[in-house]
Short mmCIF file of C-alpha atoms in Angstrom, two decimals:
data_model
loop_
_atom_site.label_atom_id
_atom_site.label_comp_id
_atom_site.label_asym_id
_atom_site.label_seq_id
_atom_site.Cartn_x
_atom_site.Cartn_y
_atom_site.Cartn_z
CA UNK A 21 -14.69 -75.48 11.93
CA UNK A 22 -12.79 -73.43 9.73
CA UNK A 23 -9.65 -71.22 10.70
CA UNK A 24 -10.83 -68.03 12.16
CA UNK A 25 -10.07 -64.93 9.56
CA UNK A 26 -8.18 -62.47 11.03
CA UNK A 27 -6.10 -59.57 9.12
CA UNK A 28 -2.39 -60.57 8.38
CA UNK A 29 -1.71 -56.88 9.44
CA UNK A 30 -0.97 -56.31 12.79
CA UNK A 31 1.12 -53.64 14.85
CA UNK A 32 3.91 -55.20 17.22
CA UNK A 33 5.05 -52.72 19.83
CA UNK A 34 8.77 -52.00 20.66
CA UNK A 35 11.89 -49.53 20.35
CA UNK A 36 12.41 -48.19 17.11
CA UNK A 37 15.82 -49.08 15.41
CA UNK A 38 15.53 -46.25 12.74
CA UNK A 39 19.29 -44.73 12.13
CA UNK A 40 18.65 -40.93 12.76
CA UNK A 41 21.81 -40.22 11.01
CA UNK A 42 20.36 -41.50 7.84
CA UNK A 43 16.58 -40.24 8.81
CA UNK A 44 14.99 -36.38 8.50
CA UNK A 45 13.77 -35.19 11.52
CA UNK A 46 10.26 -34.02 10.78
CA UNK A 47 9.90 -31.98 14.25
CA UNK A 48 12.62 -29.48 12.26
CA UNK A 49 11.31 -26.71 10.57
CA UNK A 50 11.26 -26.92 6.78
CA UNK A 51 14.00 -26.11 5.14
CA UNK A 52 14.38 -23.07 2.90
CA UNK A 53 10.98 -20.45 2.39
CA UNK A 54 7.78 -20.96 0.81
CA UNK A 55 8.58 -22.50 -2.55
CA UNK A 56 7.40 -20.75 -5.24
CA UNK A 57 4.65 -22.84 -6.51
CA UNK A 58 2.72 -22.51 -3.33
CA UNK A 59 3.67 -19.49 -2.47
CA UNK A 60 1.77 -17.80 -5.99
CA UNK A 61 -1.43 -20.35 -5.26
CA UNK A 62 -4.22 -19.15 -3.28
CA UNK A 63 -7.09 -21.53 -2.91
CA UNK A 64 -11.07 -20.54 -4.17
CA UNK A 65 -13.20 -21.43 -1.46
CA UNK A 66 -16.97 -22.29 -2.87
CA UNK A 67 -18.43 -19.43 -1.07
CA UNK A 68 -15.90 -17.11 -2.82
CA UNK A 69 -16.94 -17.81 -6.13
CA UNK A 70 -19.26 -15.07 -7.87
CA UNK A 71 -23.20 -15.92 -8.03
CA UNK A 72 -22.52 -15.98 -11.69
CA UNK A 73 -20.00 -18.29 -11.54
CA UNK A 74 -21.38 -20.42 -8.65
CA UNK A 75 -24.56 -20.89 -10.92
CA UNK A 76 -22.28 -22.25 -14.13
CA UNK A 77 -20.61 -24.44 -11.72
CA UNK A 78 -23.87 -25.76 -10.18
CA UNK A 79 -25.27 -26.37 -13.58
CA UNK A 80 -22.11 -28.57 -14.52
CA UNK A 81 -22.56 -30.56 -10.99
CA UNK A 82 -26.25 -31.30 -11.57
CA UNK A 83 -25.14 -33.67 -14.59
CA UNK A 84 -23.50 -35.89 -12.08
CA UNK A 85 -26.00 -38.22 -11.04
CA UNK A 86 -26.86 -38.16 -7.40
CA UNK A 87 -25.59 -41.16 -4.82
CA UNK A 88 -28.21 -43.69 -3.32
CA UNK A 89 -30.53 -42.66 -1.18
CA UNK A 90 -29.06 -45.12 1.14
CA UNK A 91 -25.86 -42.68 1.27
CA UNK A 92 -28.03 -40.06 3.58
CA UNK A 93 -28.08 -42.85 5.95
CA UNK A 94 -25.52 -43.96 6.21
CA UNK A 95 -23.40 -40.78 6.96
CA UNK A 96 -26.60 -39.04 9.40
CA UNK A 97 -25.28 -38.59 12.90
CA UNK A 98 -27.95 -40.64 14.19
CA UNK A 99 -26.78 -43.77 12.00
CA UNK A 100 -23.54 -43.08 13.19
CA UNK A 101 -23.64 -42.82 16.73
CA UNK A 102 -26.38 -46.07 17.24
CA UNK A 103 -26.40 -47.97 13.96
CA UNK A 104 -24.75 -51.78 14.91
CA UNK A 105 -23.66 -54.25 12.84
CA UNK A 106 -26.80 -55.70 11.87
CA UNK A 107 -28.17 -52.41 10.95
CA UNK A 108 -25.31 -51.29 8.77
CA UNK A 109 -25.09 -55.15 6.91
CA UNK A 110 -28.77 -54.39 5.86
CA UNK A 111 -28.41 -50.92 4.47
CA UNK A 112 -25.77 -52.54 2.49
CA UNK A 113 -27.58 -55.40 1.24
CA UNK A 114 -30.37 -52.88 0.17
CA UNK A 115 -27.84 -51.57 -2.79
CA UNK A 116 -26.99 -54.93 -4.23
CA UNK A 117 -24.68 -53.36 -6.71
CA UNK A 118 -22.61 -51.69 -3.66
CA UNK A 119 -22.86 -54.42 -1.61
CA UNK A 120 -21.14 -56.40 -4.54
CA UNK A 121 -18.20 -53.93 -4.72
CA UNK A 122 -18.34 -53.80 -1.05
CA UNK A 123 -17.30 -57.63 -0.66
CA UNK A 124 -14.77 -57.07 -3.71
CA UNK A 125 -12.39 -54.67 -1.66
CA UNK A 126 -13.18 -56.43 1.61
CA UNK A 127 -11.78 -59.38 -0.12
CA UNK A 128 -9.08 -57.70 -1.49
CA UNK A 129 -5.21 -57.75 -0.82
CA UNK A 130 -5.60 -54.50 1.34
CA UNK A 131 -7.21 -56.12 4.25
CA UNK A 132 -5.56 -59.00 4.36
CA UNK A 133 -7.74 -62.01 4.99
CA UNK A 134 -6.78 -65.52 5.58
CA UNK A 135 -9.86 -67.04 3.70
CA UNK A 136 -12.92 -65.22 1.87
CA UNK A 137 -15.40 -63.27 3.41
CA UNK A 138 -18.86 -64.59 2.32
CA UNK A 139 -21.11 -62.34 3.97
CA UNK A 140 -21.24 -58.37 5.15
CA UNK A 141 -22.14 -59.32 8.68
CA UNK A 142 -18.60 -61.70 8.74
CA UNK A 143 -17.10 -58.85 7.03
CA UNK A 144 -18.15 -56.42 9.66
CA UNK A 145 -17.10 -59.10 12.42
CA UNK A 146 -13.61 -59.72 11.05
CA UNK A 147 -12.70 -55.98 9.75
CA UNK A 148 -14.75 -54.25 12.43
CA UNK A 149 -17.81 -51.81 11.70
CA UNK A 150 -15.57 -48.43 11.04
CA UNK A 151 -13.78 -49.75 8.43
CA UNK A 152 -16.82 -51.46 6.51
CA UNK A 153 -18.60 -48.52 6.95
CA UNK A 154 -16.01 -46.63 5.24
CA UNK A 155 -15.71 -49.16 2.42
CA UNK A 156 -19.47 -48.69 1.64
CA UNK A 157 -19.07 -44.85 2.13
CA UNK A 158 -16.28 -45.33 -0.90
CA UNK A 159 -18.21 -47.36 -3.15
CA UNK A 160 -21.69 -45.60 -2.51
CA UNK A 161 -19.87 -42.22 -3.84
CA UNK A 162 -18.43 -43.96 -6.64
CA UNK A 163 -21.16 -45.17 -8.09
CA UNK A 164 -22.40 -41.10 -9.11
CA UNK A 165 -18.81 -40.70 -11.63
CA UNK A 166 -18.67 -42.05 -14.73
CA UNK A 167 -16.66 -41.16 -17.75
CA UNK A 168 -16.65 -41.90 -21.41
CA UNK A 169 -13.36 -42.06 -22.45
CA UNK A 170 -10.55 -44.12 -21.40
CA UNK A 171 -8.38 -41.56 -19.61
CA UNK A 172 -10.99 -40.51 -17.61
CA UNK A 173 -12.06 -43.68 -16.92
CA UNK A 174 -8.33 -44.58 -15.55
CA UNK A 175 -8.57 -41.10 -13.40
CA UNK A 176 -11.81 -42.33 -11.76
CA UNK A 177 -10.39 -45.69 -10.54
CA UNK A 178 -7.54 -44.22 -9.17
CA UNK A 179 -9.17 -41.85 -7.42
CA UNK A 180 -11.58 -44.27 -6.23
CA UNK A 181 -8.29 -46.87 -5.28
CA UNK A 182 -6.54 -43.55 -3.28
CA UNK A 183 -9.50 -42.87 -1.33
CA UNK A 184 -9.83 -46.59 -0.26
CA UNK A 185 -5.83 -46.72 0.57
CA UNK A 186 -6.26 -43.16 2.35
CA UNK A 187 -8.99 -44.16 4.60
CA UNK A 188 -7.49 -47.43 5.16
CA UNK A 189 -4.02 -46.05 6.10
CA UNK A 190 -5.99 -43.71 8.84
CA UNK A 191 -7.73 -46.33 10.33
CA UNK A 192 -4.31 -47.96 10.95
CA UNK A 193 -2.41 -44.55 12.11
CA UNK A 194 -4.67 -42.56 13.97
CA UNK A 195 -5.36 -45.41 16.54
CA UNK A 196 -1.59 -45.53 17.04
CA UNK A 197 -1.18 -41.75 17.40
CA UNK A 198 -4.26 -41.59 19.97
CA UNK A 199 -6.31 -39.05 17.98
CA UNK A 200 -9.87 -38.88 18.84
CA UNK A 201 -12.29 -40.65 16.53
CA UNK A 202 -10.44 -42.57 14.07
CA UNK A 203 -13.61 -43.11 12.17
CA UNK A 204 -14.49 -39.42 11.58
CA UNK A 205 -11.25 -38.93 9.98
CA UNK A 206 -11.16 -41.50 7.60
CA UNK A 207 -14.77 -40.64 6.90
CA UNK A 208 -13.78 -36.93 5.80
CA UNK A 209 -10.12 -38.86 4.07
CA UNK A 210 -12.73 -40.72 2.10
CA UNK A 211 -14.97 -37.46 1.37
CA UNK A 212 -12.16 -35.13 0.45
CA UNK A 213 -11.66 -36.71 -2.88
CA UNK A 214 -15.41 -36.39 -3.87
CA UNK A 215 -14.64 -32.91 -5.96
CA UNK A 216 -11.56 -34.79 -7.23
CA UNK A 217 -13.78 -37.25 -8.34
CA UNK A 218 -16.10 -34.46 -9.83
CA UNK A 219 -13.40 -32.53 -11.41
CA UNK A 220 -13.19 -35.21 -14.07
CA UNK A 221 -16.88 -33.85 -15.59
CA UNK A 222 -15.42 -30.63 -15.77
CA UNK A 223 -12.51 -31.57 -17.29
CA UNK A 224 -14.70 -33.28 -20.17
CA UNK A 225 -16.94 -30.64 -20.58
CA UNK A 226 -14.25 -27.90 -20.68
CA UNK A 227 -11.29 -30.38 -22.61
CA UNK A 228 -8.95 -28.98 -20.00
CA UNK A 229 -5.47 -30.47 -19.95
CA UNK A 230 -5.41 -34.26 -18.44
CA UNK A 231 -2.99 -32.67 -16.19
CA UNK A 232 -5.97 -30.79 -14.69
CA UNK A 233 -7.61 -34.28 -13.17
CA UNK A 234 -4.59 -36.66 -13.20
CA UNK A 235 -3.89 -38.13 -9.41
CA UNK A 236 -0.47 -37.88 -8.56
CA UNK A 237 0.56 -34.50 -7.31
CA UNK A 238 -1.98 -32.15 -5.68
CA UNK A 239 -0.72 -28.62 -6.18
CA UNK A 240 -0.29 -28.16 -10.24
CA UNK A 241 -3.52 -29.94 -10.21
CA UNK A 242 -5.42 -27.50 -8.67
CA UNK A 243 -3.12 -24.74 -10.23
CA UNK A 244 -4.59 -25.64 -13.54
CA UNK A 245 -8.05 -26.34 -12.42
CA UNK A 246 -8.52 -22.65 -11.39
CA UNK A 247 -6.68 -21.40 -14.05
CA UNK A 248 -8.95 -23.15 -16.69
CA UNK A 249 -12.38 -22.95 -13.99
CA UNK A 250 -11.82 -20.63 -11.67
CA UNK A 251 -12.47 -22.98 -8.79
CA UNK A 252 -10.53 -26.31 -7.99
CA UNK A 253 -11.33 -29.96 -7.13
CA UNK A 254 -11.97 -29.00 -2.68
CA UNK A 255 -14.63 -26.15 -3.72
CA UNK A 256 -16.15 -28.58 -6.14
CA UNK A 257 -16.68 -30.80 -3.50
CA UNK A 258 -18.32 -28.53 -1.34
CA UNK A 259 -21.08 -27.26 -4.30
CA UNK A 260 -21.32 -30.76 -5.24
CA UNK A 261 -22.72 -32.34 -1.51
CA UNK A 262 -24.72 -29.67 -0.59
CA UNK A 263 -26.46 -30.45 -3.97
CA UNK A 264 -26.37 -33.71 -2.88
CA UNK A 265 -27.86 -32.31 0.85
CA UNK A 266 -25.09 -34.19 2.56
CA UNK A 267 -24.92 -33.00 6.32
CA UNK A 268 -22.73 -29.56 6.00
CA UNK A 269 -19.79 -30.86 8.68
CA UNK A 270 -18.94 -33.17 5.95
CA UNK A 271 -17.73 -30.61 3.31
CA UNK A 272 -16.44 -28.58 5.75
CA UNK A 273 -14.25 -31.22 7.23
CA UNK A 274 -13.36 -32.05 3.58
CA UNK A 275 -12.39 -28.85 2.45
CA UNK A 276 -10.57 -28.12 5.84
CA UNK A 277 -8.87 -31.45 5.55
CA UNK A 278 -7.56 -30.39 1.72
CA UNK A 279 -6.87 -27.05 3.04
CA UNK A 280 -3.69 -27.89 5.02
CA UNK A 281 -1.89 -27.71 1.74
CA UNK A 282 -2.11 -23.88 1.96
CA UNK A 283 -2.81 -23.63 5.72
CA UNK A 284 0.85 -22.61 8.05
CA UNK A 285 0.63 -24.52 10.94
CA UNK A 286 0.00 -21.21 13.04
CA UNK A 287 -3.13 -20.01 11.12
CA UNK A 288 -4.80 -24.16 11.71
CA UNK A 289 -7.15 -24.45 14.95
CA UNK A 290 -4.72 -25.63 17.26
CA UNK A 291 -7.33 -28.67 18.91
CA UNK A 292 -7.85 -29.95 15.41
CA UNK A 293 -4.35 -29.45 13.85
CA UNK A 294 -2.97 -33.01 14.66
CA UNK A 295 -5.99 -34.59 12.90
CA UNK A 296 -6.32 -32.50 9.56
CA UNK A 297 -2.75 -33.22 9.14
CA UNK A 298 -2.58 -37.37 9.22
CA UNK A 299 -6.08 -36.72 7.31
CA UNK A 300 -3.90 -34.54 4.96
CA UNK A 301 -1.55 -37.08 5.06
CA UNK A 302 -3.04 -40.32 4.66
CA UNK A 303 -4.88 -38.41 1.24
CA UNK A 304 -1.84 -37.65 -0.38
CA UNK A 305 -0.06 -41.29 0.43
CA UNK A 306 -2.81 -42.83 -0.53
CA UNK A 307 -2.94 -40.62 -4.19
CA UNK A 308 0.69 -41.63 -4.97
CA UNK A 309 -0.12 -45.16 -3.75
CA UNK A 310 -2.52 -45.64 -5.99
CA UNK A 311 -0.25 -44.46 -8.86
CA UNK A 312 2.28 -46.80 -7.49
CA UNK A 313 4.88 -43.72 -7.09
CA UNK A 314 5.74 -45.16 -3.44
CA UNK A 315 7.41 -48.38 -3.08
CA UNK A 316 8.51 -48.28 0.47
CA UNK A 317 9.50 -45.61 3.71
CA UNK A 318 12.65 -43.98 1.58
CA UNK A 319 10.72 -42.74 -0.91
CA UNK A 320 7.88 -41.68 1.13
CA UNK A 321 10.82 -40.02 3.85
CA UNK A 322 12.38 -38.12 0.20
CA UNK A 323 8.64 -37.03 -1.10
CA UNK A 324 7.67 -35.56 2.15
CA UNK A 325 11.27 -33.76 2.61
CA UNK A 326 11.08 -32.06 -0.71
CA UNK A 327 7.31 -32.48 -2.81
CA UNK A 328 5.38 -28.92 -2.19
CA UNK A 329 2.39 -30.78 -1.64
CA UNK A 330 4.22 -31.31 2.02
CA UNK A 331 5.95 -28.18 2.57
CA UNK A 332 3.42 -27.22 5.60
CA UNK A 333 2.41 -30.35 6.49
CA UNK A 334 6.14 -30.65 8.05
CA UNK A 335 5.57 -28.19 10.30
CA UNK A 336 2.58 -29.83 11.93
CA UNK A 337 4.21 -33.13 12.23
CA UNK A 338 5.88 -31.19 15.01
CA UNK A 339 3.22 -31.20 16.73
CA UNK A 340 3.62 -33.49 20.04
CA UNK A 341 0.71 -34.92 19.19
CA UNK A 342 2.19 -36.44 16.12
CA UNK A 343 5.52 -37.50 17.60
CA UNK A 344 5.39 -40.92 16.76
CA UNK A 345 4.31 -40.88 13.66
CA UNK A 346 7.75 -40.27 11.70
CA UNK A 347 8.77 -43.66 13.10
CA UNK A 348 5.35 -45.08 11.57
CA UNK A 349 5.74 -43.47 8.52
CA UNK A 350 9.20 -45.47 8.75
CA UNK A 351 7.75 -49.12 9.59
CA UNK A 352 7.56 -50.96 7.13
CA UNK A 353 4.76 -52.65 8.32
CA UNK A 354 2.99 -49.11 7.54
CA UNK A 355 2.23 -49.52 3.76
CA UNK A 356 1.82 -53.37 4.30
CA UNK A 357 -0.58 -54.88 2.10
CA UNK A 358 -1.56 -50.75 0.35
CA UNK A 359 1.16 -50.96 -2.57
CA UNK A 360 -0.60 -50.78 -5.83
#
């Protein structure tokens, strides 16, 4: 019988050694006011835009080829809440080309396992349902973005790799933090990146700067993509899956999720503040994961402390809900097996 496969990552409880003399304590206030970047950005919500402007935008997002069908499915509530393992291995195997990509990244270096996965149904047994759900969920949406020119071409795959590394880095911290439906999140971690993903069509069509769609840092992204649109990669999103007649809590969560980047900690809804931030989080570590700008906890402990992609988000890592996770963040077990 062959050795069973089991992921090489696991968590190991116990004290945490961190120095706190050479350490910043999240659970302080940030430092200094609203840095000027932020503080001169205010965010376009899709139902802000103009009708005349919604329409150009809509026109732009009907170019991008729709999912498969088997998408609806596999997000409806129903599915959700009932589907099994046997159910969600067939909807798979009905898109042979996602299924394909599907076993790629479940045999990949992320998850960590001991010998090849042959099948979706061992995949799902090994790696668990949520996660192989949200690997299909990834590759399902991919499959609409295309681009014809090298650059964009290179911004689609990372996008694509940062979602996969963002949901997967979820799925290990929200577990550990005791937030309510780890699978949820990572679902919406996956989804927020959809407009980012669709923001490359309007960069092509528009021959916007390449600093308008390339990952790395979120704010001067969507800086330029409203100066040059009027609307930036989160409203995009939202236009482009109720085109796509996604169920509406799944923008909404998306777009709240992206949000925290402008949100103060006092204007979020206090029961869901804990998980829009790790969501927030894991989106943004995943994005400079996948553009191999973090190598290990010190540079993740200096981008957080200073980047003004983060400058709220410190405030909600206050939050007692979140009180562990600046030690996480500081494992290095954390980013084990997501370095690009």
């Amino acid at each position: 019988m062959p050795a069973p496969l089991t992921p090489e990552f696991e968590w190991r409880d116990g004290a945490d050694d961190t120095d706190p003399a050479t350490t910043r304590d999240y659970s302080l206030p940030p430092e200094g006011g609203l840095p000027e970047q932020l503080a001169s950005f205010q965010i376009t919500a899709a139902d802000a835009l103009l009708d005349e402007q919604a329409r150009r935008v809509r026109t732009v997002l009907r170019g991008i080829p729709p999912p498969p069908r088997a998408l609806q499915q596999l997000v409806s509530p129903d599915f959700v809440s009932r589907a099994g393992a046997s159910e969600l291995a067939a909807l798979v195997l009905g898109e042979p080309l996602v299924a394909a990509k599907v076993m790629a990244a479940v045999n990949s270096p992320l998850y960590g396992v001991r010998q090849p996965v042959g099948s979706v149904s061992q995949a799902i047994t090994f790696l668990g349902l949520t996660t192989v759900r949200n690997i299909c969920l990834r590759h399902m949406l991919g499959i609409s973005f295309n681009s014809s020119s090298p650059f964009g071409r290179r911004v689609l795959d990372t996008l694509d790799a940062s979602g996969g590394l963002a949901g997967a880095l979820c799925l290990r911290l929200a577990p550990r933090l005791q937030l309510e439906d780890p699978g949820a999140l990572a679902t919406g971690v996956v989804i927020s990146f959809v407009g980012h993903l669709a923001a490359t069509t309007f960069q092509h069509a528009s021959h916007a700067p390449d600093e308008a769609v390339a990952p790395g840092a979120l704010l001067p992204r969507l800086r330029l993509q409203q100066a040059h649109w009027g609307v930036s990669a989160g409203a995009l999103g939202q236009l482009l899956m109720r085109e796509w007649k996604l169920p509406a809590h799944l923008a909404a969560d998306a777009w709240a999720l992206e949000s925290v980047l402008v949100t103060p900690l006092e204007a979020a809804p206090p029961a869901r503040a804990p998980a829009l931030a790790l969501g927030y989080l894991c989106a943004r570590i995943g994005e400079r994961l996948a553009c191999g700008q973090l190598l290990g906890p010190q540079e993740l402990d200096a981008v957080i402390d200073s980047d003004p992609d983060f400058h709220h988000l410190r405030s909600y890592m206050g939050l007692p809900a979140l009180a562990s996770l600046p030690a996480l963040l500081r494992d290095e077990r954390t980013l084990e097996g997501l370095r690009v």
